[in-house]
Every structure is written in structure tokens, then in C-alpha cells.
Amino acid sequence: NAGVMQNPRHLVRRRGQEARLRCSPVKGHSHVYWYRQLPEEGLKFMVYLQKENIIDESGMPKERFSAEFPKEGPSILRIQQVVRGDSAAYFCASSPPTGGPNEKLFFGSGTQLSVL
Amino acid sequence: AQSVAQPEDQVNVAEGNPLTVKCTYSVSGNPYLFWYVQYPNRGLQFLLKYITGDNLVKGSYGFEAEFNKSQTSFHLKKPSALVSDSALYFCAVRSPITGKLIFGQGTTLQVKP
């Protein structure tokens, strides 16, 4: 079984462009989480999604950021009009359909976003 | 509110010595506690979890963690450190109500030969 796949591995954007980060969860997993990691900081929760539903987006900035997890296809984290402060590593994680709090999360290798 | 604190930015130990990486938490309801490890340029790898039962939990690579309800702590331990254990360690707590997993700020473990 493939693990959580994130692409691209590295993404370079100029200020004002859009960034799209993709995450394919472990096969059969229906829960996806996105986290952001800044240098010298820990992992900050951004959003928790189930298929076609946003469960908790309390960590998402109010503007420019959006996330989706459609019925078919990968989860997408979208950042519009990127600014230098968006430069970070973005990690996706997935968990099984039971979604219980005792389930561990499986993490992807992350997408490193660099904004020039 | 749900939160996790790792009071040490870095822990340095000599190879062969015991190690402890500290973690305290705050969450409504019974806590679901986790430790993850991150190697450079990699995603997080699961080490162990506490859900219920014995306060001492054993995990991967010889690591264990002790749950202490009265002190709201979940310290990570290993009896004998290896140089290859050097990495960034994250404690996390998952809300039994919302399912959201919150991480501490991470502790860098440096094991010297």
C-alpha cells in the first residue's frame, strides 16, 4: 500500500501567484488533515476534512487559503495571491474511515513552498 | 482549550545514556496522546500512543512514554539513547470530541557519541 503522497515536493511561486498543493491519502482513508510547519516552529493545524466536508478549519487563515477533499481525487490546499510569509513546509496526513480519536495519522513527506 | 507544551527546545544526551523528552497537555475529556518523530526533510513518523490502560506505553525503536494524569504529562523516554535517535520529536493530543490533533512545538534531540 502506498502511503500518503504529496506533490509537488517543492513548489516555487512568485508573490501574487496561486499555489496548489495536492495530497493523496492512504488508500481507503477518508480523513485528511493539513498542517503547516515554519522554520523553528512546530506543526500548526490548519484544516481537517472528510470526503466532501470540512470538519474543522479553525487553523486556516481567513483569506486566501482554502481546502477541499472531493469525492474523487486528491485533497487540495489552495493558496491564492501568495506572499513571502506563506513560505513553509505543508504536511498532509490521513486516517482511516473510522476516524476515531485513537487512530494514528499517517503523514506525507510534505510540500516545501517557497515564495520569491 | 486543547494544547500541548514541550518545554525544551533541545535535549542533549550522550549515547548510551537514558533520555527524557517532556510533554504536558490540556484537553477536555480523556486525552488521546501521541508521539511522532521527524527526520530531516521527511514527514512525521508515528512512535506510540496512549488511549487507555497502562500508564507506561511502549512504542517503536525502543521508546516508551509515561502517562501521568495528575500532572497532565506524557514524557517520552528511552533507557539507552542511540546517535540515530537524533531527530525532532513532537508530542500531540487529539480531542476525543472533535478529533483534531494538535502538536507541541517540538523538541530537538541530539545524541552525541
PDB file of N, CA and C in Angstrom, chain B residues 40-99:
ATOM      1  N   PRO B  40      15.156  14.854   9.187  1.00  0.00           N
ATOM      2  CA  PRO B  40      15.309  15.979   8.259  1.00  0.00           C
ATOM      3  C   PRO B  40      14.667  15.730   6.904  1.00  0.00           C
ATOM      4  N   ASN B  41      13.913  16.720   6.443  1.00  0.00           N
ATOM      5  CA  ASN B  41      13.273  16.680   5.120  1.00  0.00           C
ATOM      6  C   ASN B  41      12.318  15.500   4.954  1.00  0.00           C
ATOM      7  N   ARG B  42      11.754  15.067   6.051  1.00  0.00           N
ATOM      8  CA  ARG B  42      10.807  13.954   5.992  1.00  0.00           C
ATOM      9  C   ARG B  42       9.520  14.334   6.697  1.00  0.00           C
ATOM     10  N   GLY B  43       8.484  13.543   6.430  1.00  0.00           N
ATOM     11  CA  GLY B  43       7.246  13.706   7.181  1.00  0.00           C
ATOM     12  C   GLY B  43       7.369  13.081   8.559  1.00  0.00           C
ATOM     13  N   LEU B  44       6.312  13.154   9.303  1.00  0.00           N
ATOM     14  CA  LEU B  44       6.320  12.618  10.668  1.00  0.00           C
ATOM     15  C   LEU B  44       6.055  11.121  10.675  1.00  0.00           C
ATOM     16  N   GLN B  45       6.731  10.461  11.590  1.00  0.00           N
ATOM     17  CA  GLN B  45       6.517   9.025  11.770  1.00  0.00           C
ATOM     18  C   GLN B  45       5.962   8.775  13.161  1.00  0.00           C
ATOM     19  N   PHE B  46       4.969   7.934  13.224  1.00  0.00           N
ATOM     20  CA  PHE B  46       4.328   7.582  14.484  1.00  0.00           C
ATOM     21  C   PHE B  46       5.272   6.759  15.354  1.00  0.00           C
ATOM     22  N   LEU B  47       5.345   7.128  16.642  1.00  0.00           N
ATOM     23  CA  LEU B  47       6.165   6.375  17.583  1.00  0.00           C
ATOM     24  C   LEU B  47       5.306   5.536  18.527  1.00  0.00           C
ATOM     25  N   LEU B  48       4.344   6.202  19.167  1.00  0.00           N
ATOM     26  CA  LEU B  48       3.498   5.499  20.131  1.00  0.00           C
ATOM     27  C   LEU B  48       2.293   6.355  20.473  1.00  0.00           C
ATOM     28  N   LYS B  49       1.337   5.711  21.159  1.00  0.00           N
ATOM     29  CA  LYS B  49       0.145   6.441  21.571  1.00  0.00           C
ATOM     30  C   LYS B  49      -0.367   5.903  22.900  1.00  0.00           C
ATOM     31  N   TYR B  50      -1.047   6.776  23.609  1.00  0.00           N
ATOM     32  CA  TYR B  50      -1.767   6.374  24.816  1.00  0.00           C
ATOM     33  C   TYR B  50      -3.251   6.653  24.602  1.00  0.00           C
ATOM     34  N   ILE B  51      -4.049   5.600  24.802  1.00  0.00           N
ATOM     35  CA  ILE B  51      -5.502   5.771  24.704  1.00  0.00           C
ATOM     36  C   ILE B  51      -6.131   5.494  26.068  1.00  0.00           C
ATOM     37  N   THR B  52      -5.817   4.333  26.607  1.00  0.00           N
ATOM     38  CA  THR B  52      -6.331   3.937  27.905  1.00  0.00           C
ATOM     39  C   THR B  52      -5.483   2.777  28.404  1.00  0.00           C
ATOM     40  N   GLY B  53      -5.654   2.415  29.669  1.00  0.00           N
ATOM     41  CA  GLY B  53      -4.929   1.247  30.162  1.00  0.00           C
ATOM     42  C   GLY B  53      -3.656   1.616  30.888  1.00  0.00           C
ATOM     43  N   ASP B  54      -2.638   0.810  30.718  1.00  0.00           N
ATOM     44  CA  ASP B  54      -1.377   1.003  31.423  1.00  0.00           C
ATOM     45  C   ASP B  54      -0.801   2.384  31.148  1.00  0.00           C
ATOM     46  N   ASN B  55      -0.286   2.986  32.207  1.00  0.00           N
ATOM     47  CA  ASN B  55       0.271   4.328  32.053  1.00  0.00           C
ATOM     48  C   ASN B  55       1.582   4.329  31.283  1.00  0.00           C
ATOM     49  N   LEU B  56       2.270   3.210  31.264  1.00  0.00           N
ATOM     50  CA  LEU B  56       3.522   3.121  30.532  1.00  0.00           C
ATOM     51  C   LEU B  56       3.246   2.472  29.174  1.00  0.00           C
ATOM     52  N   VAL B  57       3.516   3.223  28.138  1.00  0.00           N
ATOM     53  CA  VAL B  57       3.228   2.770  26.783  1.00  0.00           C
ATOM     54  C   VAL B  57       4.542   2.507  26.060  1.00  0.00           C
ATOM     55  N   LYS B  58       4.636   1.371  25.400  1.00  0.00           N
ATOM     56  CA  LYS B  58       5.845   1.050  24.643  1.00  0.00           C
ATOM     57  C   LYS B  58       5.585   1.268  23.159  1.00  0.00           C
ATOM     58  N   GLY B  59       6.613   1.790  22.475  1.00  0.00           N
ATOM     59  CA  GLY B  59       6.440   2.091  21.069  1.00  0.00           C
ATOM     60  C   GLY B  59       7.594   1.609  20.222  1.00  0.00           C
ATOM     61  N   SER B  60       7.770   2.275  19.089  1.00  0.00           N
ATOM     62  CA  SER B  60       8.796   1.882  18.119  1.00  0.00           C
ATOM     63  C   SER B  60      10.189   2.271  18.589  1.00  0.00           C
ATOM     64  N   TYR B  61      11.193   1.550  18.075  1.00  0.00           N
ATOM     65  CA  TYR B  61      12.611   1.879  18.259  1.00  0.00           C
ATOM     66  C   TYR B  61      13.031   1.926  19.722  1.00  0.00           C
ATOM     67  N   GLY B  62      12.340   1.202  20.592  1.00  0.00           N
ATOM     68  CA  GLY B  62      12.712   1.151  21.995  1.00  0.00           C
ATOM     69  C   GLY B  62      12.209   2.304  22.836  1.00  0.00           C
ATOM     70  N   PHE B  63      11.423   3.180  22.245  1.00  0.00           N
ATOM     71  CA  PHE B  63      10.871   4.303  23.001  1.00  0.00           C
ATOM     72  C   PHE B  63       9.657   3.880  23.826  1.00  0.00           C
ATOM     73  N   GLU B  64       9.445   4.594  24.905  1.00  0.00           N
ATOM     74  CA  GLU B  64       8.265   4.411  25.729  1.00  0.00           C
ATOM     75  C   GLU B  64       7.849   5.765  26.269  1.00  0.00           C
ATOM     76  N   ALA B  65       6.629   5.847  26.736  1.00  0.00           N
ATOM     77  CA  ALA B  65       6.146   7.102  27.300  1.00  0.00           C
ATOM     78  C   ALA B  65       5.280   6.797  28.502  1.00  0.00           C
ATOM     79  N   GLU B  66       5.342   7.697  29.459  1.00  0.00           N
ATOM     80  CA  GLU B  66       4.601   7.507  30.701  1.00  0.00           C
ATOM     81  C   GLU B  66       3.506   8.554  30.822  1.00  0.00           C
ATOM     82  N   PHE B  67       2.280   8.091  30.912  1.00  0.00           N
ATOM     83  CA  PHE B  67       1.123   8.970  31.083  1.00  0.00           C
ATOM     84  C   PHE B  67       0.930   9.228  32.565  1.00  0.00           C
ATOM     85  N   ASN B  68       0.830  10.493  32.925  1.00  0.00           N
ATOM     86  CA  ASN B  68       0.595  10.881  34.312  1.00  0.00           C
ATOM     87  C   ASN B  68      -0.592  11.833  34.326  1.00  0.00           C
ATOM     88  N   LYS B  69      -1.727  11.314  34.770  1.00  0.00           N
ATOM     89  CA  LYS B  69      -2.957  12.108  34.693  1.00  0.00           C
ATOM     90  C   LYS B  69      -2.918  13.305  35.645  1.00  0.00           C
ATOM     91  N   SER B  70      -2.402  13.100  36.835  1.00  0.00           N
ATOM     92  CA  SER B  70      -2.412  14.183  37.824  1.00  0.00           C
ATOM     93  C   SER B  70      -1.509  15.338  37.392  1.00  0.00           C
ATOM     94  N   GLN B  71      -0.442  15.018  36.693  1.00  0.00           N
ATOM     95  CA  GLN B  71       0.467  16.064  36.222  1.00  0.00           C
ATOM     96  C   GLN B  71       0.195  16.452  34.769  1.00  0.00           C
ATOM     97  N   THR B  72      -0.812  15.856  34.183  1.00  0.00           N
ATOM     98  CA  THR B  72      -1.146  16.067  32.753  1.00  0.00           C
ATOM     99  C   THR B  72       0.117  16.034  31.899  1.00  0.00           C
ATOM    100  N   SER B  73       0.889  14.967  32.081  1.00  0.00           N
ATOM    101  CA  SER B  73       2.136  14.850  31.335  1.00  0.00           C
ATOM    102  C   SER B  73       2.180  13.542  30.575  1.00  0.00           C
ATOM    103  N   PHE B  74       3.029  13.536  29.560  1.00  0.00           N
ATOM    104  CA  PHE B  74       3.208  12.334  28.733  1.00  0.00           C
ATOM    105  C   PHE B  74       4.643  12.372  28.206  1.00  0.00           C
ATOM    106  N   HIS B  75       5.593  12.151  29.104  1.00  0.00           N
ATOM    107  CA  HIS B  75       7.008  12.269  28.757  1.00  0.00           C
ATOM    108  C   HIS B  75       7.489  11.055  27.967  1.00  0.00           C
ATOM    109  N   LEU B  76       8.297  11.332  26.980  1.00  0.00           N
ATOM    110  CA  LEU B  76       8.896  10.280  26.148  1.00  0.00           C
ATOM    111  C   LEU B  76      10.226   9.858  26.761  1.00  0.00           C
ATOM    112  N   LYS B  77      10.478   8.550  26.773  1.00  0.00           N
ATOM    113  CA  LYS B  77      11.699   8.056  27.412  1.00  0.00           C
ATOM    114  C   LYS B  77      12.322   6.939  26.579  1.00  0.00           C
ATOM    115  N   LYS B  78      13.627   6.775  26.835  1.00  0.00           N
ATOM    116  CA  LYS B  78      14.323   5.626  26.253  1.00  0.00           C
ATOM    117  C   LYS B  78      15.481   5.293  27.185  1.00  0.00           C
ATOM    118  N   PRO B  79      15.647   4.057  27.561  1.00  0.00           N
ATOM    119  CA  PRO B  79      16.673   3.700  28.553  1.00  0.00           C
ATOM    120  C   PRO B  79      18.104   3.960  28.080  1.00  0.00           C
ATOM    121  N   SER B  80      18.346   3.780  26.772  1.00  0.00           N
ATOM    122  CA  SER B  80      19.703   3.921  26.256  1.00  0.00           C
ATOM    123  C   SER B  80      19.650   4.572  24.877  1.00  0.00           C
ATOM    124  N   ALA B  81      20.109   5.812  24.796  1.00  0.00           N
ATOM    125  CA  ALA B  81      19.990   6.578  23.551  1.00  0.00           C
ATOM    126  C   ALA B  81      21.017   6.127  22.512  1.00  0.00           C
ATOM    127  N   LEU B  82      20.597   6.238  21.249  1.00  0.00           N
ATOM    128  CA  LEU B  82      21.476   5.969  20.108  1.00  0.00           C
ATOM    129  C   LEU B  82      21.691   7.254  19.315  1.00  0.00           C
ATOM    130  N   VAL B  83      22.833   7.353  18.665  1.00  0.00           N
ATOM    131  CA  VAL B  83      23.088   8.533  17.822  1.00  0.00           C
ATOM    132  C   VAL B  83      21.998   8.673  16.767  1.00  0.00           C
ATOM    133  N   SER B  84      21.510   7.554  16.267  1.00  0.00           N
ATOM    134  CA  SER B  84      20.473   7.572  15.231  1.00  0.00           C
ATOM    135  C   SER B  84      19.116   8.053  15.750  1.00  0.00           C
ATOM    136  N   ASP B  85      18.986   8.209  17.064  1.00  0.00           N
ATOM    137  CA  ASP B  85      17.742   8.763  17.618  1.00  0.00           C
ATOM    138  C   ASP B  85      17.670  10.279  17.445  1.00  0.00           C
ATOM    139  N   SER B  86      18.765  10.889  17.042  1.00  0.00           N
ATOM    140  CA  SER B  86      18.786  12.346  16.872  1.00  0.00           C
ATOM    141  C   SER B  86      17.763  12.760  15.821  1.00  0.00           C
ATOM    142  N   ALA B  87      16.824  13.585  16.217  1.00  0.00           N
ATOM    143  CA  ALA B  87      15.719  13.984  15.339  1.00  0.00           C
ATOM    144  C   ALA B  87      14.876  15.004  16.082  1.00  0.00           C
ATOM    145  N   LEU B  88      13.794  15.388  15.444  1.00  0.00           N
ATOM    146  CA  LEU B  88      12.835  16.320  16.041  1.00  0.00           C
ATOM    147  C   LEU B  88      11.626  15.515  16.509  1.00  0.00           C
ATOM    148  N   TYR B  89      11.258  15.687  17.759  1.00  0.00           N
ATOM    149  CA  TYR B  89      10.191  14.896  18.363  1.00  0.00           C
ATOM    150  C   TYR B  89       9.005  15.784  18.708  1.00  0.00           C
ATOM    151  N   PHE B  90       7.833  15.294  18.323  1.00  0.00           N
ATOM    152  CA  PHE B  90       6.603  16.041  18.570  1.00  0.00           C
ATOM    153  C   PHE B  90       5.647  15.237  19.438  1.00  0.00           C
ATOM    154  N   CYS B  91       5.150  15.886  20.460  1.00  0.00           N
ATOM    155  CA  CYS B  91       4.066  15.351  21.266  1.00  0.00           C
ATOM    156  C   CYS B  91       2.759  15.903  20.699  1.00  0.00           C
ATOM    157  N   ALA B  92       1.695  15.130  20.758  1.00  0.00           N
ATOM    158  CA  ALA B  92       0.423  15.588  20.216  1.00  0.00           C
ATOM    159  C   ALA B  92      -0.728  15.071  21.055  1.00  0.00           C
ATOM    160  N   VAL B  93      -1.803  15.845  21.098  1.00  0.00           N
ATOM    161  CA  VAL B  93      -3.013  15.423  21.794  1.00  0.00           C
ATOM    162  C   VAL B  93      -4.193  15.538  20.847  1.00  0.00           C
ATOM    163  N   ARG B  94      -5.025  14.522  20.877  1.00  0.00           N
ATOM    164  CA  ARG B  94      -6.185  14.507  19.992  1.00  0.00           C
ATOM    165  C   ARG B  94      -7.441  14.605  20.843  1.00  0.00           C
ATOM    166  N   SER B  95      -8.294  15.526  20.471  1.00  0.00           N
ATOM    167  CA  SER B  95      -9.532  15.714  21.219  1.00  0.00           C
ATOM    168  C   SER B  95     -10.476  14.546  20.978  1.00  0.00           C
ATOM    169  N   PRO B  96     -11.007  13.951  22.061  1.00  0.00           N
ATOM    170  CA  PRO B  96     -11.979  12.872  21.878  1.00  0.00           C
ATOM    171  C   PRO B  96     -13.310  13.387  21.333  1.00  0.00           C
ATOM    172  N   ILE B  97     -13.464  14.695  21.340  1.00  0.00           N
ATOM    173  CA  ILE B  97     -14.737  15.275  20.907  1.00  0.00           C
ATOM    174  C   ILE B  97     -14.671  15.691  19.430  1.00  0.00           C
ATOM    175  N   THR B  98     -13.632  16.424  19.076  1.00  0.00           N
ATOM    176  CA  THR B  98     -13.539  16.948  17.713  1.00  0.00           C
ATOM    177  C   THR B  98     -12.676  16.103  16.799  1.00  0.00           C
ATOM    178  N   GLY B  99     -11.793  15.301  17.365  1.00  0.00           N
ATOM    179  CA  GLY B  99     -10.869  14.515  16.563  1.00  0.00           C
ATOM    180  C   GLY B  99      -9.646  15.280  16.100  1.00  0.00           C
TER     181      GLY B  99
END
